[in-house]
JSON list of C-alpha atoms in Angstrom, two decimals:
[
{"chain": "T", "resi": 20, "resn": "UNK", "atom": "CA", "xyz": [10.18, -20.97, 15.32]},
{"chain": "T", "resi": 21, "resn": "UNK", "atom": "CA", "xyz": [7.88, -18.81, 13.79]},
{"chain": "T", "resi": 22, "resn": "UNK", "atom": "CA", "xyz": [7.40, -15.07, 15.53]},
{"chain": "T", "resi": 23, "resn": "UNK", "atom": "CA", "xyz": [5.44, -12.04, 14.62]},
{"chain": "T", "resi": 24, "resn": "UNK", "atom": "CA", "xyz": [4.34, -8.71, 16.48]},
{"chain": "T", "resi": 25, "resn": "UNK", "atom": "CA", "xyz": [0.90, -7.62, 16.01]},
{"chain": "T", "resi": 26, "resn": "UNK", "atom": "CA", "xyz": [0.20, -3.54, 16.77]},
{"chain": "T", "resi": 27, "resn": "UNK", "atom": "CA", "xyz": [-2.93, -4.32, 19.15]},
{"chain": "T", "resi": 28, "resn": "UNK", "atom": "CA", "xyz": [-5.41, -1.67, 19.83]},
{"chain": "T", "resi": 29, "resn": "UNK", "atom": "CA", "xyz": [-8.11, -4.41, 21.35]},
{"chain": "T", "resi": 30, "resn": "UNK", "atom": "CA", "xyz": [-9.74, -3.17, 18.59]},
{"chain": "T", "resi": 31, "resn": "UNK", "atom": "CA", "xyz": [-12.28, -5.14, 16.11]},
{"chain": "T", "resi": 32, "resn": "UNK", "atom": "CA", "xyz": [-9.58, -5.14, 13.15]},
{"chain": "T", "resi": 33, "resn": "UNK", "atom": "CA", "xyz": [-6.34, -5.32, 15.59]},
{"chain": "T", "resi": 34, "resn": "UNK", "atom": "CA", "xyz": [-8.26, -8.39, 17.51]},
{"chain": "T", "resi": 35, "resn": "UNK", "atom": "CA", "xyz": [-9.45, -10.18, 14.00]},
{"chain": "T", "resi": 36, "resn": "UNK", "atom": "CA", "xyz": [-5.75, -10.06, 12.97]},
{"chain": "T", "resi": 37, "resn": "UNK", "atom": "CA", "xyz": [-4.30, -10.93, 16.38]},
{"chain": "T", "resi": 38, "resn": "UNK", "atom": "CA", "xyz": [-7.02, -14.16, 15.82]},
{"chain": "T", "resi": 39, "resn": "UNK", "atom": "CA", "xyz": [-5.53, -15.25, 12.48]},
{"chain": "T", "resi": 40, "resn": "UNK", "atom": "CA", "xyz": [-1.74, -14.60, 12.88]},
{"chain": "T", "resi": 41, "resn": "UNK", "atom": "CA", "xyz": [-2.26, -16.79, 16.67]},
{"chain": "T", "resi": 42, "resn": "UNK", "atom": "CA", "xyz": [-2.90, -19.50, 13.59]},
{"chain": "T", "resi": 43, "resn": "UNK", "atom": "CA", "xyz": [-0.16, -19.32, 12.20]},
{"chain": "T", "resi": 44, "resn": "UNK", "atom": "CA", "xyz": [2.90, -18.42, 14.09]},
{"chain": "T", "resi": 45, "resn": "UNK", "atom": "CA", "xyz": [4.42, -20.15, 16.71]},
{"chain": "T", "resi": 46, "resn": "UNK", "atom": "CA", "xyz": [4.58, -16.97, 18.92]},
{"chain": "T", "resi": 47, "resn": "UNK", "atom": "CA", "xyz": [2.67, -14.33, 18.66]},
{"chain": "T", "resi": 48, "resn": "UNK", "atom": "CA", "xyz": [3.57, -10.66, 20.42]},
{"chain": "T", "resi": 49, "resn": "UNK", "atom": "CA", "xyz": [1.37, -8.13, 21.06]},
{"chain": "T", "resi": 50, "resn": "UNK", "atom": "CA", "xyz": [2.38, -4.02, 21.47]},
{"chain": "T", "resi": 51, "resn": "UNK", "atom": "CA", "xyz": [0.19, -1.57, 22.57]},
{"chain": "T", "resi": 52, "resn": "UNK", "atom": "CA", "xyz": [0.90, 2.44, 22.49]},
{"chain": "T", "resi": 53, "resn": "UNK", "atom": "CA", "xyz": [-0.10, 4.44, 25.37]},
{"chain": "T", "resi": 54, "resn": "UNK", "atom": "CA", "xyz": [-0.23, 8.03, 23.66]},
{"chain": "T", "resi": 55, "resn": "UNK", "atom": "CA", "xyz": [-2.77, 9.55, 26.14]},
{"chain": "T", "resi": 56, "resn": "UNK", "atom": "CA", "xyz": [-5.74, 8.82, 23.37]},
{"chain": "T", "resi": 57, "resn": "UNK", "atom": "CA", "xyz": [-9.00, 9.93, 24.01]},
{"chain": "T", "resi": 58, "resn": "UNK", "atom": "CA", "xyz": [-10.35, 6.15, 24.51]},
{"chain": "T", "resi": 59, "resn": "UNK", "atom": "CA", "xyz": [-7.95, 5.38, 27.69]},
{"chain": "T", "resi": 60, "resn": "UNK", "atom": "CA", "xyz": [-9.20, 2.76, 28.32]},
{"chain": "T", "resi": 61, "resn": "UNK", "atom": "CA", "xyz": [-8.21, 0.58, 25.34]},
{"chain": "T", "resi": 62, "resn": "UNK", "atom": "CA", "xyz": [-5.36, -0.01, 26.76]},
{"chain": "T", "resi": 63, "resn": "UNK", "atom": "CA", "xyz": [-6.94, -2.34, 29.78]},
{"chain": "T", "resi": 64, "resn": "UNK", "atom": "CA", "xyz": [-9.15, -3.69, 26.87]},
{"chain": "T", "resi": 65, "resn": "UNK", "atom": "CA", "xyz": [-6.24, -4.51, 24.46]},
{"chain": "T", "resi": 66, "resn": "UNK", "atom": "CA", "xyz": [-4.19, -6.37, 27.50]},
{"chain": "T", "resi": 67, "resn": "UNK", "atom": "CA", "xyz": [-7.43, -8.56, 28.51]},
{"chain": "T", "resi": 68, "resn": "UNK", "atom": "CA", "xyz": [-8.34, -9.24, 24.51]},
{"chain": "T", "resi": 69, "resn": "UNK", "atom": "CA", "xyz": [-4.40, -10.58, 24.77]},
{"chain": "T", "resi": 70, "resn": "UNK", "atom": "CA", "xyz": [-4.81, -12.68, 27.13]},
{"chain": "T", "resi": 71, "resn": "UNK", "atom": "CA", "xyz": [-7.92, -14.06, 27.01]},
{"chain": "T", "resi": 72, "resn": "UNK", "atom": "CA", "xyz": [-6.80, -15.13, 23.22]},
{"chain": "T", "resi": 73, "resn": "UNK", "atom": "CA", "xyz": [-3.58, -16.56, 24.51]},
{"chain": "T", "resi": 74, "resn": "UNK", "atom": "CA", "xyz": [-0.94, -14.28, 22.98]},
{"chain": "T", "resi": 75, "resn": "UNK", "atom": "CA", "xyz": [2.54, -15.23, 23.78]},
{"chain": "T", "resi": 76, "resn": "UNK", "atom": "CA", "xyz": [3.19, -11.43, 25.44]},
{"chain": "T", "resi": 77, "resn": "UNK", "atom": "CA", "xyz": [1.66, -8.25, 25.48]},
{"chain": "T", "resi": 78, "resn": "UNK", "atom": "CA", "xyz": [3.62, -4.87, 25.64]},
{"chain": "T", "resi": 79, "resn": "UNK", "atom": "CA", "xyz": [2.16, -1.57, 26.61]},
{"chain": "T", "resi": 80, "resn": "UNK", "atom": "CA", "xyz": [4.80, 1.20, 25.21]},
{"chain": "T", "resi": 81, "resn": "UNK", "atom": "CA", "xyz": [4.34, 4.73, 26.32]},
{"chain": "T", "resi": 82, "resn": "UNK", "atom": "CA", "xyz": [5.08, 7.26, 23.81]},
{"chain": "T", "resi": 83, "resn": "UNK", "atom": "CA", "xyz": [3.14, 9.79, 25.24]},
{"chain": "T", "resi": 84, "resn": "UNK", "atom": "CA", "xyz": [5.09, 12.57, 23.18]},
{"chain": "T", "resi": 85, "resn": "UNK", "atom": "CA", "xyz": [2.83, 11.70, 20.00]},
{"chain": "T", "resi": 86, "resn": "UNK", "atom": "CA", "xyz": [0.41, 13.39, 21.92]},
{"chain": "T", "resi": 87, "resn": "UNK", "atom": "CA", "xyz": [2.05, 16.77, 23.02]},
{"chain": "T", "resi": 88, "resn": "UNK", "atom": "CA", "xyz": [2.76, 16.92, 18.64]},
{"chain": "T", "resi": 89, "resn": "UNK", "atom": "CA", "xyz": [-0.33, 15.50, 16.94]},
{"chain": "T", "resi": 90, "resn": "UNK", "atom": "CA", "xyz": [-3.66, 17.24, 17.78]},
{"chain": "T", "resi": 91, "resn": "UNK", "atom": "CA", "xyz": [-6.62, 15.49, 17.38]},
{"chain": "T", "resi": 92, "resn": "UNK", "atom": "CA", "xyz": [-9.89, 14.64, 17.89]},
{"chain": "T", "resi": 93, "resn": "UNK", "atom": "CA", "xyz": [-8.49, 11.31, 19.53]},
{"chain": "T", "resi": 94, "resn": "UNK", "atom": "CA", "xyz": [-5.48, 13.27, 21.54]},
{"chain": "T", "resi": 95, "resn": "UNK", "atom": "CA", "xyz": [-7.45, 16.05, 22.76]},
{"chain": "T", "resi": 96, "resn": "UNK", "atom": "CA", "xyz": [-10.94, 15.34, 24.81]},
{"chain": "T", "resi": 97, "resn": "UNK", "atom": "CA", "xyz": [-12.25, 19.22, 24.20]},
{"chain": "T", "resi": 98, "resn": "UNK", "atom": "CA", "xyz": [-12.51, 18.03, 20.45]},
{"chain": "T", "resi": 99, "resn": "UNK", "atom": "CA", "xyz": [-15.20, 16.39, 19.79]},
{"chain": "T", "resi": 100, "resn": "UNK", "atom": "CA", "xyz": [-15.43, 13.45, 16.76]},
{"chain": "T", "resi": 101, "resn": "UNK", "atom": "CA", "xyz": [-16.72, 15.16, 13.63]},
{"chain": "T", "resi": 102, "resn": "UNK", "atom": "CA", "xyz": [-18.48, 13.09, 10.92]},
{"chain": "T", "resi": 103, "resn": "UNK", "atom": "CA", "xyz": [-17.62, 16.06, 8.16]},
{"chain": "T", "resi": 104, "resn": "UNK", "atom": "CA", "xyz": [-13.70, 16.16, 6.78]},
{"chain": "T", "resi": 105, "resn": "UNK", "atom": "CA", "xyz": [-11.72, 18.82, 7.25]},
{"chain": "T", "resi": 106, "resn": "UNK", "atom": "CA", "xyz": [-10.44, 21.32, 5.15]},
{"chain": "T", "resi": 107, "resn": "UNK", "atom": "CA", "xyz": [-7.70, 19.41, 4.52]},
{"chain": "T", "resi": 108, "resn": "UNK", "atom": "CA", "xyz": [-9.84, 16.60, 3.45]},
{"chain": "T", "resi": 109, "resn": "UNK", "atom": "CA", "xyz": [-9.24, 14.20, 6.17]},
{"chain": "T", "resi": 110, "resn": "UNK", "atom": "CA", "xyz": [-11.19, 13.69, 9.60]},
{"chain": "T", "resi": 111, "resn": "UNK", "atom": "CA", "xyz": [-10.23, 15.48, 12.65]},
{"chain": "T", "resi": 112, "resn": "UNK", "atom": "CA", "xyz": [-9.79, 11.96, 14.14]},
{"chain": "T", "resi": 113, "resn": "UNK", "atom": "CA", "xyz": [-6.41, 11.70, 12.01]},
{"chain": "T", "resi": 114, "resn": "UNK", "atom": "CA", "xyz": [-3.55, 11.25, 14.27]},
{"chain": "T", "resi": 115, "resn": "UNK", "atom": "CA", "xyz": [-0.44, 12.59, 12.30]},
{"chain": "T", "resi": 116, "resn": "UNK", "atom": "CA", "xyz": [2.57, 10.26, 12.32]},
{"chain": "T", "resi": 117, "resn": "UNK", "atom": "CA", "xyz": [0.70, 7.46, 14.07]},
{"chain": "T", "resi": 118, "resn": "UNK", "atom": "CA", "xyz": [1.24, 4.74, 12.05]},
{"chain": "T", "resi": 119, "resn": "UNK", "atom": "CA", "xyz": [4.79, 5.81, 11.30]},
{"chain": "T", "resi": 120, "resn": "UNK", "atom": "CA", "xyz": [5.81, 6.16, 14.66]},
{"chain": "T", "resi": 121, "resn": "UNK", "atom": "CA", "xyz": [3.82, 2.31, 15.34]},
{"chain": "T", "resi": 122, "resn": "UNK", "atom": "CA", "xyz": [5.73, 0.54, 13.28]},
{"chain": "T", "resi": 123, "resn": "UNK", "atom": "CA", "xyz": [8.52, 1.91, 13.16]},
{"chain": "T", "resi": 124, "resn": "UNK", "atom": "CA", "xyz": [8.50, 0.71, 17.08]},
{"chain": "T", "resi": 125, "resn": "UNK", "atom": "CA", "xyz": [6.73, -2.40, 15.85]},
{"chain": "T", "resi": 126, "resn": "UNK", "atom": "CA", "xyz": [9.81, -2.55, 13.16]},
{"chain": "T", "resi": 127, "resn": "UNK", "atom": "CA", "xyz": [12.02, -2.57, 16.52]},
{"chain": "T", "resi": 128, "resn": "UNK", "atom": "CA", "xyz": [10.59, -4.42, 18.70]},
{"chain": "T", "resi": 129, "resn": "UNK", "atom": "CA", "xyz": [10.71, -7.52, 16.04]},
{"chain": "T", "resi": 130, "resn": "UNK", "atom": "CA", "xyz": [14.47, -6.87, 15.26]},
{"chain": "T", "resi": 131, "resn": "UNK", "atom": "CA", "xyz": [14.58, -7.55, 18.65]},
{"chain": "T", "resi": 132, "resn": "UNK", "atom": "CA", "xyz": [12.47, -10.44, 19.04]},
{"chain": "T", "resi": 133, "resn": "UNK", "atom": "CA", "xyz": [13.76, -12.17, 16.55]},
{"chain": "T", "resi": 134, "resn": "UNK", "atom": "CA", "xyz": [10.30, -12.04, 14.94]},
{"chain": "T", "resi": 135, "resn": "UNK", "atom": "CA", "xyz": [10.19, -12.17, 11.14]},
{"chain": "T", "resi": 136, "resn": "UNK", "atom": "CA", "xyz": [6.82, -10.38, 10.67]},
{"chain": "T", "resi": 137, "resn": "UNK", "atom": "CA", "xyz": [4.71, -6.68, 11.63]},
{"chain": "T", "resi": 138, "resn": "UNK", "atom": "CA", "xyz": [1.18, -7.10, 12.00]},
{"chain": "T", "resi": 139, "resn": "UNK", "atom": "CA", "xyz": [-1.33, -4.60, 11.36]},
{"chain": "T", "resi": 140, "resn": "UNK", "atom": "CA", "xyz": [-5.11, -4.34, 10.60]},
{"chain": "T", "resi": 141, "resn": "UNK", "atom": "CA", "xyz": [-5.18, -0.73, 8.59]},
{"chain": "T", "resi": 142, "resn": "UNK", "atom": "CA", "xyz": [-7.25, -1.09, 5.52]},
{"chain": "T", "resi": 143, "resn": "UNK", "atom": "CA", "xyz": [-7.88, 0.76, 2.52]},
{"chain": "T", "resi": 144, "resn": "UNK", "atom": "CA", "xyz": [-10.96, -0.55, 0.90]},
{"chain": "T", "resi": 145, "resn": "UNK", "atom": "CA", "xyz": [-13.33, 0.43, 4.49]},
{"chain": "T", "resi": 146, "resn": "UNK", "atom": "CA", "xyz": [-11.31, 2.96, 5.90]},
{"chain": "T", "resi": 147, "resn": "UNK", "atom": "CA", "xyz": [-11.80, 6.37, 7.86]},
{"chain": "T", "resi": 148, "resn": "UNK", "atom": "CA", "xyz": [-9.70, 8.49, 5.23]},
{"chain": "T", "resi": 149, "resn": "UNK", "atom": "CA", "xyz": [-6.38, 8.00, 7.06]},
{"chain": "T", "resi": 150, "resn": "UNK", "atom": "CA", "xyz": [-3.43, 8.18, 4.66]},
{"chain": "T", "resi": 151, "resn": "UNK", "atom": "CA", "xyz": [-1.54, 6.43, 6.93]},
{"chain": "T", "resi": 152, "resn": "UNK", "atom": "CA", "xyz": [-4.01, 3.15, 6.54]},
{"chain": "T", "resi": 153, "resn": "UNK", "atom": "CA", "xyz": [-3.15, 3.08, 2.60]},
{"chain": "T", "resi": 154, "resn": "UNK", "atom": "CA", "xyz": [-0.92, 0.06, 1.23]},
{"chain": "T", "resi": 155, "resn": "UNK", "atom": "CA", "xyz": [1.44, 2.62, -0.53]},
{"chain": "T", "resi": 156, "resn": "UNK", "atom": "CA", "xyz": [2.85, 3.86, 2.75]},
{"chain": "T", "resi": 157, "resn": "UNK", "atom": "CA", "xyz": [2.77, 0.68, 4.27]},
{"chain": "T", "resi": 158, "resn": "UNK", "atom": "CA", "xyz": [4.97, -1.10, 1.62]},
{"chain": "T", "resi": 159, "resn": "UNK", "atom": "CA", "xyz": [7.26, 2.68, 1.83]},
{"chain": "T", "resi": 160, "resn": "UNK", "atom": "CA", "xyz": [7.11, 1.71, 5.52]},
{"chain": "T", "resi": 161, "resn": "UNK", "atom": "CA", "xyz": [8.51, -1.87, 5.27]},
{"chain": "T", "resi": 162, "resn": "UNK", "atom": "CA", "xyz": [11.15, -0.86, 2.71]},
{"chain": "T", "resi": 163, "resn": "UNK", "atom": "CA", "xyz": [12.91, 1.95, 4.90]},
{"chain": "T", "resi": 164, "resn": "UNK", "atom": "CA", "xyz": [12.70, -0.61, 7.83]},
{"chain": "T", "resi": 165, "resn": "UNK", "atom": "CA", "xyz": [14.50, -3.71, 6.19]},
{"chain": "T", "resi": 166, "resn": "UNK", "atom": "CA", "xyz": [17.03, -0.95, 4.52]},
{"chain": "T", "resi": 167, "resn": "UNK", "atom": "CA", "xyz": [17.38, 0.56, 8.18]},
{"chain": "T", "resi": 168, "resn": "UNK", "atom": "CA", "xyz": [17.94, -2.30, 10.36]},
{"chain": "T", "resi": 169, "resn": "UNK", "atom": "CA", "xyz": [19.22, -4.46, 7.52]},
{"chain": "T", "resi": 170, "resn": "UNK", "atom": "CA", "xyz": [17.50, -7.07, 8.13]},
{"chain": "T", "resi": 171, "resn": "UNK", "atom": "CA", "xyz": [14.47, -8.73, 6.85]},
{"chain": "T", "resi": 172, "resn": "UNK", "atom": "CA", "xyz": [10.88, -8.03, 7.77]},
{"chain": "T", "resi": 173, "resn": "UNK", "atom": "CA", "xyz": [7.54, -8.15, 6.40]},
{"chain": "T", "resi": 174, "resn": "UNK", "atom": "CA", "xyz": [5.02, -5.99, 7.17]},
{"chain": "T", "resi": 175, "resn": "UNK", "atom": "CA", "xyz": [1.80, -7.80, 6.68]},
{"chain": "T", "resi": 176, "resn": "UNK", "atom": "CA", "xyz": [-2.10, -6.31, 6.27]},
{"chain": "T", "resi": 177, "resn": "UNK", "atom": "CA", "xyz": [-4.36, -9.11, 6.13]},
{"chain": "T", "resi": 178, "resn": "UNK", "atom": "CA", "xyz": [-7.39, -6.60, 6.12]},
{"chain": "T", "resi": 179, "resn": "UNK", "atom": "CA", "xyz": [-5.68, -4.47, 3.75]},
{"chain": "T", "resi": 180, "resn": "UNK", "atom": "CA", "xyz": [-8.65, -5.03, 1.05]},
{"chain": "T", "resi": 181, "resn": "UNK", "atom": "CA", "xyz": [-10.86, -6.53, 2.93]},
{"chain": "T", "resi": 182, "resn": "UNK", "atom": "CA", "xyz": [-14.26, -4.59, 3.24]},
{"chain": "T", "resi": 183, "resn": "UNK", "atom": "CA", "xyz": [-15.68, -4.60, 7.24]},
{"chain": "T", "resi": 184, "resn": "UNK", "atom": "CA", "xyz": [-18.45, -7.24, 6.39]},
{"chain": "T", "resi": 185, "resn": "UNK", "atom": "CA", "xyz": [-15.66, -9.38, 5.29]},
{"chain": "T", "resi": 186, "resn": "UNK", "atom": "CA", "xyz": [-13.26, -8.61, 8.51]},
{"chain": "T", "resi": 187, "resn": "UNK", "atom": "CA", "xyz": [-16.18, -10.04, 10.30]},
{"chain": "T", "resi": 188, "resn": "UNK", "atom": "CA", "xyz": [-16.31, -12.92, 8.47]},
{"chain": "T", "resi": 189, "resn": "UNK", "atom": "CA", "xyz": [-12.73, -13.64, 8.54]},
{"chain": "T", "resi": 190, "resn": "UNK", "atom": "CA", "xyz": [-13.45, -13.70, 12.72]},
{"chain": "T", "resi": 191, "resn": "UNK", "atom": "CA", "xyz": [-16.60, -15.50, 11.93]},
{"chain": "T", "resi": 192, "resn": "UNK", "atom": "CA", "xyz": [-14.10, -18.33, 10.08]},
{"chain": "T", "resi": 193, "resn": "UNK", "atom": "CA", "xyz": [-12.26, -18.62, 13.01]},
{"chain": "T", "resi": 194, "resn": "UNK", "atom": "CA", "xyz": [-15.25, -18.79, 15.04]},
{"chain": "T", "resi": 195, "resn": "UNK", "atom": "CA", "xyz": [-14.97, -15.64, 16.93]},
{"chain": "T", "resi": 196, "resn": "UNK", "atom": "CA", "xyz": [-16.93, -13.19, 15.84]},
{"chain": "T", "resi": 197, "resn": "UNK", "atom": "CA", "xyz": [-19.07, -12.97, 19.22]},
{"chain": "T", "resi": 198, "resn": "UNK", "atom": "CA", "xyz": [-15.82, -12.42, 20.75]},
{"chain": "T", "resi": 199, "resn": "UNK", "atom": "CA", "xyz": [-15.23, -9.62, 18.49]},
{"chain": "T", "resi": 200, "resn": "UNK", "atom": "CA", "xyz": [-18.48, -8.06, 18.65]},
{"chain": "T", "resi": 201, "resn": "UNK", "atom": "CA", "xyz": [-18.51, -8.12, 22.76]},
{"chain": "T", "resi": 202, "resn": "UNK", "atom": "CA", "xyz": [-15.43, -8.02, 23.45]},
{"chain": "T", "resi": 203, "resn": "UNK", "atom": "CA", "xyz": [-13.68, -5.71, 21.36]},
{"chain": "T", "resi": 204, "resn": "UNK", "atom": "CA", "xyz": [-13.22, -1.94, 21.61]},
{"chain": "T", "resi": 205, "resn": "UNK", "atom": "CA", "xyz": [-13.28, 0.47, 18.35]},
{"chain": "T", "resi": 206, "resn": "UNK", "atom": "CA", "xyz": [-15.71, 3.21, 19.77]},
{"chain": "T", "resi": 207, "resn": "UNK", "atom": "CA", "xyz": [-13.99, 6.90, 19.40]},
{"chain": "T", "resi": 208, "resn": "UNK", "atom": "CA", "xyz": [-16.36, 7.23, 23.06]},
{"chain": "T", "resi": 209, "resn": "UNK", "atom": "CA", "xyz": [-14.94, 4.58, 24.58]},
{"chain": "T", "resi": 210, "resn": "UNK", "atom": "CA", "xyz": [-17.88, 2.12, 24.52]},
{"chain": "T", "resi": 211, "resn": "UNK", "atom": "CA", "xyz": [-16.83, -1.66, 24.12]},
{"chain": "T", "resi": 212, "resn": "UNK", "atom": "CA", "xyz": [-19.12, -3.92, 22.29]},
{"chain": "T", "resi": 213, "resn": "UNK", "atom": "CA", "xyz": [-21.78, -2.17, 20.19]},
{"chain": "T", "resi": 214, "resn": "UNK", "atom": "CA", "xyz": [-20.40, 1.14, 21.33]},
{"chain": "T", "resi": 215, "resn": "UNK", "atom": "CA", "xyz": [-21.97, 4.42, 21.09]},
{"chain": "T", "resi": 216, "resn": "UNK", "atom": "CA", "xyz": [-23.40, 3.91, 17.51]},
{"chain": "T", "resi": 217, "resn": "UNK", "atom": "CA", "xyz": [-22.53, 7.28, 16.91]},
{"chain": "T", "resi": 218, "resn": "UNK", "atom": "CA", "xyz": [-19.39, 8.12, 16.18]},
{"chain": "T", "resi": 219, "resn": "UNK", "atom": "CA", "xyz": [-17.58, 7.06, 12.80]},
{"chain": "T", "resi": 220, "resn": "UNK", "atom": "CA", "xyz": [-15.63, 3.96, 13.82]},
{"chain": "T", "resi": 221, "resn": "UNK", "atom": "CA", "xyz": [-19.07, 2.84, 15.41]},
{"chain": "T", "resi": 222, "resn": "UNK", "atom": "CA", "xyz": [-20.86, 3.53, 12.16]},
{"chain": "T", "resi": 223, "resn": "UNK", "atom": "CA", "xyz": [-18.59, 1.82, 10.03]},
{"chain": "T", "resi": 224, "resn": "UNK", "atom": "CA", "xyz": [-18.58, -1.54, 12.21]},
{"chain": "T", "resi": 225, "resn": "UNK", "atom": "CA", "xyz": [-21.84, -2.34, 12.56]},
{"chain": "T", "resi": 226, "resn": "UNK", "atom": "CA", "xyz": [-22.51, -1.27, 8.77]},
{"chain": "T", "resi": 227, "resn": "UNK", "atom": "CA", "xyz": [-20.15, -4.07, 7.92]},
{"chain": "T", "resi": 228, "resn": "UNK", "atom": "CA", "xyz": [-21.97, -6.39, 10.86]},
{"chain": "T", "resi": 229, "resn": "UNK", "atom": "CA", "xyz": [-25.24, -5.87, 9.16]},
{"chain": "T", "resi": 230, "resn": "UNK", "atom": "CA", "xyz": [-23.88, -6.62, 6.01]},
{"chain": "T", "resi": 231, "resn": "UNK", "atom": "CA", "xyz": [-21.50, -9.90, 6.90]},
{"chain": "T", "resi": 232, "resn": "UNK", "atom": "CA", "xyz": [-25.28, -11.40, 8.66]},
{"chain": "T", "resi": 233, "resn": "UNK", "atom": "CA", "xyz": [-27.48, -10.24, 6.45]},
{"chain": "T", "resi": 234, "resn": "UNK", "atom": "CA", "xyz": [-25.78, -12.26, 3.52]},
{"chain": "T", "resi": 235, "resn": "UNK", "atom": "CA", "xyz": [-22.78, -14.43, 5.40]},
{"chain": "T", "resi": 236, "resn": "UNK", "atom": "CA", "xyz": [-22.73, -17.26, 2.54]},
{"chain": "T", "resi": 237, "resn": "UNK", "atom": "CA", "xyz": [-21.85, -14.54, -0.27]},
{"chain": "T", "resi": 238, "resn": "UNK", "atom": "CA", "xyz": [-19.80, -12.72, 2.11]},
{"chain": "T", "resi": 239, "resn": "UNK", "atom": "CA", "xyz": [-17.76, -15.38, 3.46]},
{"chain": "T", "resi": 240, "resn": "UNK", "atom": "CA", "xyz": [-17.49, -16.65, -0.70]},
{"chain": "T", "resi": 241, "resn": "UNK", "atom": "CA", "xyz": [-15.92, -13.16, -1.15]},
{"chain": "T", "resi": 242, "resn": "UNK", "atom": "CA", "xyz": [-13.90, -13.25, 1.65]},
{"chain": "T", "resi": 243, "resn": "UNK", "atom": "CA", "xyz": [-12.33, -16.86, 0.54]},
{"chain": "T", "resi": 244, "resn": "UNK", "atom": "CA", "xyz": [-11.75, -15.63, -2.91]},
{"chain": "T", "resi": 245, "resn": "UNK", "atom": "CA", "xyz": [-9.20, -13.17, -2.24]}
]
């Protein structure tokens, strides 16, 4: 029997991949982190996106501490979402150590499912400038996992380069992509759907949206092609 975990935000790119791996894996397991983000309510949003797409399970885990150590835009509500970088080069909405400590609990939670696969939707073609969404941490990732548990595991990106038009169409393929557009929550604001079409996760979705319907046919060529 086939297993893999997918780290689920409820979010457009979390949900697409959630979609695809339901496709191909017998069971499918969902984790969500509770780290007191600035969207709360995610969380509700991730576990009805779960089940409404059937997932085999869906785990909220609180690690709450990643909060009290990484300040942020998205961990601290009297910082507001910034469109300009930082002097460091990266947005404010860069939660340090969030993807490590993900899958490294993702990395876990398989060992102990039995599952043979880590799910993630990070991306480095349309990204927001997070280093930890780049595939050279992610493979550094899966290698000190299988050499720390000693055991198999494969850490897979299917959006990895994937631009957002063609995320879209890869829910469009499965024909879901109104699910994904009303369902789905990737607003910094906390605004499901549309959201506040302000913010920079907001701005890059429905960039891609415009794109994937403007020109699906070409799109969904490209998206078939890789």
């Amino acid at each position: 029997m086939k297993k893999a975990v997918v780290v689920f935000s409820g979010g457009q790119d979390s949900t697409t991949c959630l979609i695809q791996a339901l496709s191909e894996f017998d069971e499918v397991h969902c984790i969500t982190f509770d780290y007191n983000q600035r969207h709360k309510q995610e969380i509700d949003v991730a576990r009805d996106v779960a089940n409404a797409l059937g997932a085999t399970s869906h785990k909220v885990m609180d690690v709450g501490l990643l909060n009290e150590l990484a300040i942020s835009s998205l961990t601290r509500d009297n910082i507001p979402v910034s469109h300009e970088l930082q002097e460091n080069g990266l947005p404010n909405s860069f939660v340090p150590g969030r993807n490590i400590l993900f899958l490294t609990l993702a990395g876990i939670y398989a060992y102990q499912l039995g599952a043979e696969a880590v799910i993630t939707g990070v991306c480095e073609t349309d990204f927001s400038g997070y280093p930890d969404c780049r595939n050279d941490f992610v493979q550094a990732m899966n290698n000190a996992l299988v050499l720390g548990m000693d055991r198999q595991l494969d850490i897979r990106t299917p959006l990895m380069w994937l631009n957002k038009a063609e995320t879209w169409a890869l829910a469009d393929k499965f024909g879901k992509l109104d699910f994904v557009r009303d369902q789905t929550l990737t607003c910094y604001n906390g605004v499901i759907g549309s959201g506040c079409g302000d913010c920079p996760a907001c701005d890059l979705r429905q960039k891609g949206l415009v794109s994937y319907l403007n020109d699906k046919e070409n799109v969904m060529a490209s998206l078939n092609s890789k």
